[in-house]
Protein backbone atom coordinates (compact mmCIF):
# COMPACT_ATOMS: atom_id res chain seq x y z
CA UNK A 1 0.00 0.00 0.00
CA UNK A 2 1.62 3.25 -1.18
CA UNK A 3 0.76 6.51 0.63
CA UNK A 4 1.82 9.95 -0.56
CA UNK A 5 1.39 13.16 1.42
CA UNK A 6 2.37 16.79 1.15
CA UNK A 7 3.28 18.24 4.55
CA UNK A 8 4.05 21.87 5.29
CA UNK A 9 7.31 22.26 7.15
CA UNK A 10 6.15 24.83 9.75
CA UNK A 11 2.92 23.34 11.04
CA UNK A 12 2.54 23.00 14.78
CA UNK A 13 2.36 19.21 14.80
CA UNK A 14 5.49 17.18 14.21
CA UNK A 15 6.25 16.82 10.51
CA UNK A 16 8.43 13.88 11.48
CA UNK A 17 5.40 12.21 13.06
CA UNK A 18 3.43 12.32 9.80
CA UNK A 19 6.38 11.24 7.65
CA UNK A 20 7.17 8.39 10.04
CA UNK A 21 3.57 7.17 9.88
CA UNK A 22 3.67 7.38 6.08
CA UNK A 23 6.85 5.30 5.97
CA UNK A 24 5.47 2.66 8.32
CA UNK A 25 2.23 2.40 6.35
CA UNK A 26 4.13 1.90 3.10
CA UNK A 27 6.24 -0.88 4.63
CA UNK A 28 3.65 -2.67 6.76
CA UNK A 29 1.64 -5.63 5.53
CA UNK A 30 -0.14 -6.52 8.78
CA UNK A 31 -3.83 -5.59 8.45
CA UNK A 32 -4.54 -4.90 12.15
CA UNK A 33 -1.43 -2.75 12.57
CA UNK A 34 -2.20 -1.04 9.29
CA UNK A 35 -5.64 -0.07 10.64
CA UNK A 36 -4.00 1.45 13.73
CA UNK A 37 -1.57 3.34 11.53
CA UNK A 38 -4.43 4.64 9.37
CA UNK A 39 -6.22 5.92 12.48
CA UNK A 40 -3.03 7.55 13.73
CA UNK A 41 -2.44 9.11 10.31
CA UNK A 42 -6.03 10.40 10.19
CA UNK A 43 -5.60 12.00 13.61
CA UNK A 44 -2.27 13.56 12.61
CA UNK A 45 -3.73 14.97 9.41
CA UNK A 46 -6.70 16.38 11.30
CA UNK A 47 -4.36 18.16 13.72
CA UNK A 48 -2.38 19.43 10.75
CA UNK A 49 -5.58 20.76 9.14
CA UNK A 50 -6.62 22.45 12.40
CA UNK A 51 -3.19 24.06 12.76
CA UNK A 52 -3.43 25.51 9.24
CA UNK A 53 -6.92 26.88 9.89
CA UNK A 54 -5.84 28.34 13.23
CA UNK A 55 -3.00 30.21 11.55
CA UNK A 56 -5.24 31.36 8.73
CA UNK A 57 -7.95 32.81 10.99
CA UNK A 58 -5.38 34.29 13.36
CA UNK A 59 -4.10 36.36 10.45
CA UNK A 60 -7.42 37.42 8.93
CA UNK A 61 -7.59 41.23 8.80
CA UNK A 62 -10.76 42.21 6.94
CA UNK A 63 -14.20 40.90 6.02
CA UNK A 64 -13.99 42.61 2.63
CA UNK A 65 -13.87 40.30 -0.37
CA UNK A 66 -14.59 37.22 1.72
CA UNK A 67 -15.72 34.24 -0.31
CA UNK A 68 -18.57 33.27 1.99
CA UNK A 69 -18.87 29.71 0.74
CA UNK A 70 -15.26 28.77 1.41
CA UNK A 71 -15.12 31.01 4.52
CA UNK A 72 -18.06 29.31 6.23
CA UNK A 73 -16.87 25.84 5.23
CA UNK A 74 -13.41 26.44 6.67
CA UNK A 75 -14.81 28.16 9.75
CA UNK A 76 -17.14 25.23 10.39
CA UNK A 77 -14.14 22.88 10.16
CA UNK A 78 -12.14 25.10 12.49
CA UNK A 79 -14.88 25.25 15.12
CA UNK A 80 -14.83 21.45 15.21
CA UNK A 81 -11.12 21.52 16.09
CA UNK A 82 -10.12 21.36 19.77
CA UNK A 83 -10.09 24.84 21.27
CA UNK A 84 -6.69 26.01 22.54
CA UNK A 85 -6.94 28.65 25.28
CA UNK A 86 -3.85 30.82 25.53
CA UNK A 87 -3.32 32.37 28.97
CA UNK A 88 -0.44 34.48 27.66
CA UNK A 89 -2.67 36.07 24.99
CA UNK A 90 -5.45 36.57 27.52
CA UNK A 91 -3.16 38.40 29.94
CA UNK A 92 -1.55 40.44 27.15
CA UNK A 93 -4.96 41.65 25.94
CA UNK A 94 -5.99 42.40 29.52
CA UNK A 95 -2.86 44.46 30.14
CA UNK A 96 -3.19 46.39 26.87
CA UNK A 97 -6.85 47.21 27.46
CA UNK A 98 -6.33 48.18 31.08
CA UNK A 99 -3.37 50.39 30.21
CA UNK A 100 -5.17 52.20 27.40
CA UNK A 101 -8.78 52.29 28.54
CA UNK A 102 -9.20 51.01 32.12
CA UNK A 103 -12.71 49.55 32.19
CA UNK A 104 -11.75 48.36 35.68
CA UNK A 105 -12.06 51.91 36.99
CA UNK A 106 -13.80 53.98 34.33
CA UNK A 107 -16.34 51.95 32.34
CA UNK A 108 -19.13 54.15 33.65
CA UNK A 109 -19.50 57.14 35.94
CA UNK A 110 -19.33 56.46 39.67
CA UNK A 111 -18.83 58.69 42.69
CA UNK A 112 -15.38 57.21 43.06
CA UNK A 113 -14.16 58.12 39.55
CA UNK A 114 -15.85 61.53 39.33
CA UNK A 115 -13.67 64.43 40.42
CA UNK A 116 -14.63 67.04 42.99
CA UNK A 117 -16.33 70.00 41.24
CA UNK A 118 -16.91 67.88 38.13
CA UNK A 119 -20.55 68.49 37.27
CA UNK A 120 -22.51 65.29 36.71
CA UNK A 121 -25.94 66.32 38.00
CA UNK A 122 -27.44 62.85 38.30
CA UNK A 123 -27.51 60.01 40.82
CA UNK A 124 -24.46 57.77 40.25
CA UNK A 125 -23.31 54.46 41.71
CA UNK A 126 -20.80 54.60 44.54
CA UNK A 127 -18.44 52.09 42.92
CA UNK A 128 -18.25 49.20 40.45
CA UNK A 129 -19.79 45.84 41.43
CA UNK A 130 -16.49 44.13 40.50
CA UNK A 131 -14.35 46.54 42.54
CA UNK A 132 -11.28 44.80 43.96
CA UNK A 133 -11.79 41.49 42.17
CA UNK A 134 -11.58 39.90 38.76
CA UNK A 135 -14.70 38.32 37.32
CA UNK A 136 -14.51 34.61 36.52
CA UNK A 137 -16.12 33.04 33.46
CA UNK A 138 -18.09 35.70 31.59
CA UNK A 139 -20.74 35.12 28.93
CA UNK A 140 -21.26 38.03 26.55
CA UNK A 141 -24.56 37.30 24.82
CA UNK A 142 -25.22 39.09 21.57
CA UNK A 143 -28.66 39.10 20.00
CA UNK A 144 -27.77 37.40 16.72
CA UNK A 145 -30.32 35.12 15.07
CA UNK A 146 -27.72 32.35 15.16
CA UNK A 147 -28.80 31.77 18.78
CA UNK A 148 -32.28 30.72 17.71
CA UNK A 149 -32.73 26.99 18.46
CA UNK A 150 -29.14 26.84 19.76
CA UNK A 151 -29.94 25.22 23.13
CA UNK A 152 -27.25 27.43 24.70
CA UNK A 153 -29.37 28.71 27.60
CA UNK A 154 -28.07 26.32 30.24
CA UNK A 155 -24.46 26.90 29.24
CA UNK A 156 -24.88 30.68 29.31
CA UNK A 157 -26.58 30.59 32.71
CA UNK A 158 -23.64 28.62 34.15
CA UNK A 159 -21.32 31.63 33.68
CA UNK A 160 -20.25 33.73 36.65
CA UNK A 161 -21.22 36.99 34.95
CA UNK A 162 -23.63 37.46 32.02
CA UNK A 163 -23.79 40.54 29.80
CA UNK A 164 -26.71 41.21 27.43
CA UNK A 165 -27.77 44.04 25.12
CA UNK A 166 -30.66 46.35 24.29
CA UNK A 167 -33.21 44.79 26.64
CA UNK A 168 -33.03 41.55 24.67
CA UNK A 169 -35.72 39.03 25.52
CA UNK A 170 -34.52 36.05 27.54
CA UNK A 171 -35.55 32.41 27.58
CA UNK A 172 -34.17 29.37 29.36
CA UNK A 173 -33.68 27.22 26.24
CA UNK A 174 -31.54 29.23 23.81
CA UNK A 175 -30.16 32.32 25.55
CA UNK A 176 -30.65 31.67 29.26
CA UNK A 177 -32.16 33.85 31.96
CA UNK A 178 -29.25 35.00 34.11
CA UNK A 179 -28.28 38.65 33.61
CA UNK A 180 -25.75 40.79 35.48
CA UNK A 181 -25.43 43.73 33.08
CA UNK A 182 -27.72 44.72 30.21
CA UNK A 183 -27.65 47.78 27.97
CA UNK A 184 -30.54 50.04 27.04
CA UNK A 185 -30.37 52.01 23.81
CA UNK A 186 -31.95 55.47 24.19
CA UNK A 187 -33.62 55.01 20.80
CA UNK A 188 -35.47 52.04 22.33
CA UNK A 189 -36.95 54.37 24.91
CA UNK A 190 -38.10 56.70 22.12
CA UNK A 191 -39.55 53.86 20.09
CA UNK A 192 -40.99 51.42 22.63
CA UNK A 193 -41.65 53.39 25.81
CA UNK A 194 -43.28 56.64 24.80
CA UNK A 195 -44.75 58.88 27.51
CA UNK A 196 -42.38 57.31 30.01
CA UNK A 197 -43.10 59.82 32.78
CA UNK A 198 -46.85 59.33 32.56
CA UNK A 199 -46.74 55.60 31.97
CA UNK A 200 -43.57 54.01 33.42
CA UNK A 201 -45.13 50.60 34.07
CA UNK A 202 -44.17 48.93 30.74
CA UNK A 203 -40.48 49.78 31.25
CA UNK A 204 -40.55 48.78 34.94
CA UNK A 205 -42.10 45.45 33.98
CA UNK A 206 -39.58 44.92 31.17
CA UNK A 207 -36.47 45.53 33.28
CA UNK A 208 -37.76 43.50 36.23
CA UNK A 209 -37.26 40.37 34.11
CA UNK A 210 -33.50 40.85 34.57
CA UNK A 211 -33.58 40.73 38.37
CA UNK A 212 -30.95 42.97 39.95
CA UNK A 213 -28.90 43.43 36.77
CA UNK A 214 -27.29 46.82 36.17
CA UNK A 215 -28.87 48.79 33.32
CA UNK A 216 -26.19 50.54 31.26
CA UNK A 217 -26.94 53.48 28.95
CA UNK A 218 -24.79 55.68 26.65
CA UNK A 219 -26.15 58.87 28.19
CA UNK A 220 -23.52 61.09 26.58
CA UNK A 221 -23.12 59.49 23.15
CA UNK A 222 -25.35 62.11 21.50
CA UNK A 223 -27.16 65.14 22.85
CA UNK A 224 -30.59 63.50 22.61
CA UNK A 225 -29.37 60.50 24.63
CA UNK A 226 -28.81 62.48 27.82
CA UNK A 227 -32.39 63.52 28.57
CA UNK A 228 -33.73 60.07 27.69
CA UNK A 229 -31.17 58.33 29.89
CA UNK A 230 -31.84 60.64 32.83
CA UNK A 231 -35.58 60.07 32.47
CA UNK A 232 -35.00 56.30 32.69
CA UNK A 233 -32.91 56.82 35.83
CA UNK A 234 -35.56 59.05 37.43
CA UNK A 235 -38.34 56.58 36.65
CA UNK A 236 -36.56 53.41 37.76
CA UNK A 237 -34.48 54.50 40.75
CA UNK A 238 -37.42 55.10 43.15
CA UNK A 239 -39.21 51.82 42.31
CA UNK A 240 -36.23 49.52 41.61
CA UNK A 241 -33.28 50.84 43.65
CA UNK A 242 -31.76 47.35 43.65
CA UNK A 243 -31.35 47.60 39.86
CA UNK A 244 -28.93 50.49 39.22
CA UNK A 245 -29.07 52.58 36.05
CA UNK A 246 -25.47 53.39 35.07
CA UNK A 247 -24.07 55.71 32.40
CA UNK A 248 -21.12 54.75 30.22
CA UNK A 249 -18.18 57.07 30.72
CA UNK A 250 -17.55 58.88 27.38
CA UNK A 251 -13.83 59.06 28.17
CA UNK A 252 -13.68 55.27 28.32
CA UNK A 253 -15.61 54.96 25.05
CA UNK A 254 -13.31 57.44 23.28
CA UNK A 255 -10.11 55.74 24.41
CA UNK A 256 -11.48 52.32 23.47
CA UNK A 257 -12.46 53.65 20.05
CA UNK A 258 -8.91 54.95 19.52
CA UNK A 259 -7.49 51.63 20.73
CA UNK A 260 -9.33 49.65 18.04
CA UNK A 261 -8.86 52.26 15.31
CA UNK A 262 -5.11 52.02 15.87
CA UNK A 263 -5.51 48.29 15.20
CA UNK A 264 -7.26 48.80 11.88
CA UNK A 265 -10.93 48.74 12.89
CA UNK A 266 -12.30 51.75 11.04
CA UNK A 267 -15.97 52.49 11.64
CA UNK A 268 -18.19 55.35 12.69
CA UNK A 269 -18.89 53.90 16.13
CA UNK A 270 -18.12 50.64 17.89
CA UNK A 271 -21.19 48.54 18.59
CA UNK A 272 -22.22 48.12 22.22
CA UNK A 273 -21.51 44.42 21.81
CA UNK A 274 -17.92 44.96 20.74
CA UNK A 275 -17.42 47.55 23.50
CA UNK A 276 -18.52 45.16 26.23
CA UNK A 277 -16.56 42.23 24.79
CA UNK A 278 -13.52 44.49 25.07
CA UNK A 279 -14.57 45.28 28.64
CA UNK A 280 -14.91 41.57 29.43
CA UNK A 281 -11.44 40.86 28.03
CA UNK A 282 -10.10 43.20 30.69
CA UNK A 283 -12.33 42.20 33.61
CA UNK A 284 -12.90 38.46 33.21
CA UNK A 285 -10.73 35.37 33.60
CA UNK A 286 -12.37 33.70 30.59
CA UNK A 287 -14.62 35.28 27.98
CA UNK A 288 -17.26 33.28 26.10
CA UNK A 289 -19.06 35.08 23.28
CA UNK A 290 -22.48 33.99 21.98
CA UNK A 291 -24.82 35.38 19.34
CA UNK A 292 -22.28 37.44 17.38
CA UNK A 293 -22.78 36.50 13.73
CA UNK A 294 -23.27 39.36 11.24
CA UNK A 295 -24.10 37.35 8.13
CA UNK A 296 -27.47 36.42 6.64
CA UNK A 297 -26.78 32.68 6.53
CA UNK A 298 -25.37 30.37 9.17
CA UNK A 299 -22.47 27.93 8.81
CA UNK A 300 -24.75 25.43 7.07
CA UNK A 301 -25.98 28.14 4.68
CA UNK A 302 -29.42 28.34 6.33
CA UNK A 303 -30.92 31.85 6.50
CA UNK A 304 -30.86 33.43 9.97
CA UNK A 305 -32.62 36.58 11.22
CA UNK A 306 -30.44 39.46 12.39
CA UNK A 307 -31.82 39.11 15.94
CA UNK A 308 -33.09 35.92 17.56
CA UNK A 309 -36.19 37.79 18.79
CA UNK A 310 -37.22 40.00 15.82
CA UNK A 311 -36.74 40.62 12.10
CA UNK A 312 -34.94 43.99 12.17
CA UNK A 313 -32.15 44.78 9.70
CA UNK A 314 -28.78 46.14 10.87
CA UNK A 315 -27.92 49.84 10.71
CA UNK A 316 -25.07 49.39 8.26
CA UNK A 317 -23.79 52.96 8.49
CA UNK A 318 -23.29 52.94 12.23
CA UNK A 319 -21.60 49.59 12.90
CA UNK A 320 -19.22 47.55 10.73
CA UNK A 321 -20.42 44.25 12.16
CA UNK A 322 -18.48 41.93 9.79
CA UNK A 323 -15.27 43.83 10.55
CA UNK A 324 -15.88 43.51 14.28
CA UNK A 325 -16.58 39.81 13.81
CA UNK A 326 -13.22 39.35 12.07
CA UNK A 327 -11.50 40.75 15.18
CA UNK A 328 -13.45 38.34 17.38
CA UNK A 329 -12.42 35.46 15.13
CA UNK A 330 -8.79 36.54 15.42
CA UNK A 331 -9.06 36.56 19.21
CA UNK A 332 -10.72 33.13 19.22
CA UNK A 333 -8.02 31.69 16.94
CA UNK A 334 -5.31 33.02 19.25
CA UNK A 335 -6.99 31.56 22.33
CA UNK A 336 -7.90 34.93 23.88
CA UNK A 337 -11.66 34.28 23.98
CA UNK A 338 -14.11 31.54 22.99
CA UNK A 339 -16.49 32.29 20.13
CA UNK A 340 -19.63 30.10 20.09
CA UNK A 341 -21.28 29.80 16.66
CA UNK A 342 -22.72 26.28 16.79
CA UNK A 343 -25.54 24.73 18.84
CA UNK A 344 -24.49 24.00 22.41
CA UNK A 345 -23.99 20.47 23.65
CA UNK A 346 -25.70 19.11 26.76
CA UNK A 347 -22.60 16.96 27.33
CA UNK A 348 -20.98 19.91 29.12
CA UNK A 349 -23.43 19.58 32.03
PDB file of N, CA and C in Angstrom, residues 6-16 47-56:
ATOM      1  N   UNK A   6       1.623  15.544   1.169  1.00  0.00           N
ATOM      2  CA  UNK A   6       2.374  16.792   1.150  1.00  0.00           C
ATOM      3  C   UNK A   6       2.212  17.433   2.518  1.00  0.00           C
ATOM      4  N   UNK A   7       3.316  17.710   3.187  1.00  0.00           N
ATOM      5  CA  UNK A   7       3.280  18.239   4.547  1.00  0.00           C
ATOM      6  C   UNK A   7       4.033  19.557   4.602  1.00  0.00           C
ATOM      7  N   UNK A   8       3.372  20.581   5.115  1.00  0.00           N
ATOM      8  CA  UNK A   8       4.048  21.873   5.288  1.00  0.00           C
ATOM      9  C   UNK A   8       5.077  21.757   6.397  1.00  0.00           C
ATOM     10  N   UNK A   9       6.205  22.422   6.211  1.00  0.00           N
ATOM     11  CA  UNK A   9       7.309  22.257   7.153  1.00  0.00           C
ATOM     12  C   UNK A   9       7.122  23.040   8.456  1.00  0.00           C
ATOM     13  N   UNK A  10       6.252  24.071   8.493  1.00  0.00           N
ATOM     14  CA  UNK A  10       6.154  24.833   9.746  1.00  0.00           C
ATOM     15  C   UNK A  10       4.841  24.653  10.471  1.00  0.00           C
ATOM     16  N   UNK A  11       4.161  23.530  10.312  1.00  0.00           N
ATOM     17  CA  UNK A  11       2.925  23.337  11.044  1.00  0.00           C
ATOM     18  C   UNK A  11       3.213  22.890  12.467  1.00  0.00           C
ATOM     19  N   UNK A  12       2.238  23.192  13.374  1.00  0.00           N
ATOM     20  CA  UNK A  12       2.544  22.996  14.781  1.00  0.00           C
ATOM     21  C   UNK A  12       2.261  21.579  15.267  1.00  0.00           C
ATOM     22  N   UNK A  13       2.211  20.594  14.376  1.00  0.00           N
ATOM     23  CA  UNK A  13       2.356  19.206  14.797  1.00  0.00           C
ATOM     24  C   UNK A  13       3.658  18.732  14.175  1.00  0.00           C
ATOM     25  N   UNK A  14       4.181  17.638  14.669  1.00  0.00           N
ATOM     26  CA  UNK A  14       5.485  17.175  14.209  1.00  0.00           C
ATOM     27  C   UNK A  14       5.409  16.664  12.779  1.00  0.00           C
ATOM     28  N   UNK A  15       6.165  17.302  11.888  1.00  0.00           N
ATOM     29  CA  UNK A  15       6.254  16.821  10.509  1.00  0.00           C
ATOM     30  C   UNK A  15       6.851  15.425  10.495  1.00  0.00           C
ATOM     31  N   UNK A  16       7.797  15.202  11.385  1.00  0.00           N
ATOM     32  CA  UNK A  16       8.430  13.878  11.479  1.00  0.00           C
ATOM     33  C   UNK A  16       7.406  12.807  11.820  1.00  0.00           C
ATOM     34  N   UNK A  47      -5.065  17.147  12.930  1.00  0.00           N
ATOM     35  CA  UNK A  47      -4.363  18.159  13.719  1.00  0.00           C
ATOM     36  C   UNK A  47      -3.607  19.128  12.815  1.00  0.00           C
ATOM     37  N   UNK A  48      -3.073  18.590  11.733  1.00  0.00           N
ATOM     38  CA  UNK A  48      -2.385  19.434  10.755  1.00  0.00           C
ATOM     39  C   UNK A  48      -3.357  20.422  10.114  1.00  0.00           C
ATOM     40  N   UNK A  49      -4.540  19.913   9.743  1.00  0.00           N
ATOM     41  CA  UNK A  49      -5.576  20.757   9.141  1.00  0.00           C
ATOM     42  C   UNK A  49      -6.016  21.850  10.119  1.00  0.00           C
ATOM     43  N   UNK A  50      -6.208  21.473  11.377  1.00  0.00           N
ATOM     44  CA  UNK A  50      -6.616  22.446  12.401  1.00  0.00           C
ATOM     45  C   UNK A  50      -5.547  23.519  12.601  1.00  0.00           C
ATOM     46  N   UNK A  51      -4.290  23.099  12.583  1.00  0.00           N
ATOM     47  CA  UNK A  51      -3.193  24.061  12.761  1.00  0.00           C
ATOM     48  C   UNK A  51      -3.170  25.076  11.618  1.00  0.00           C
ATOM     49  N   UNK A  52      -3.406  24.603  10.400  1.00  0.00           N
ATOM     50  CA  UNK A  52      -3.427  25.508   9.244  1.00  0.00           C
ATOM     51  C   UNK A  52      -4.582  26.504   9.356  1.00  0.00           C
ATOM     52  N   UNK A  53      -5.764  25.997   9.752  1.00  0.00           N
ATOM     53  CA  UNK A  53      -6.920  26.885   9.889  1.00  0.00           C
ATOM     54  C   UNK A  53      -6.708  27.892  11.019  1.00  0.00           C
ATOM     55  N   UNK A  54      -6.094  27.438  12.109  1.00  0.00           N
ATOM     56  CA  UNK A  54      -5.841  28.338  13.235  1.00  0.00           C
ATOM     57  C   UNK A  54      -4.934  29.491  12.801  1.00  0.00           C
ATOM     58  N   UNK A  55      -3.897  29.161  12.036  1.00  0.00           N
ATOM     59  CA  UNK A  55      -3.003  30.213  11.551  1.00  0.00           C
ATOM     60  C   UNK A  55      -3.717  31.142  10.573  1.00  0.00           C
ATOM     61  N   UNK A  56      -4.549  30.560   9.733  1.00  0.00           N
ATOM     62  CA  UNK A  56      -5.243  31.364   8.728  1.00  0.00           C
ATOM     63  C   UNK A  56      -6.186  32.373   9.392  1.00  0.00           C
TER      64      UNK A  56
END
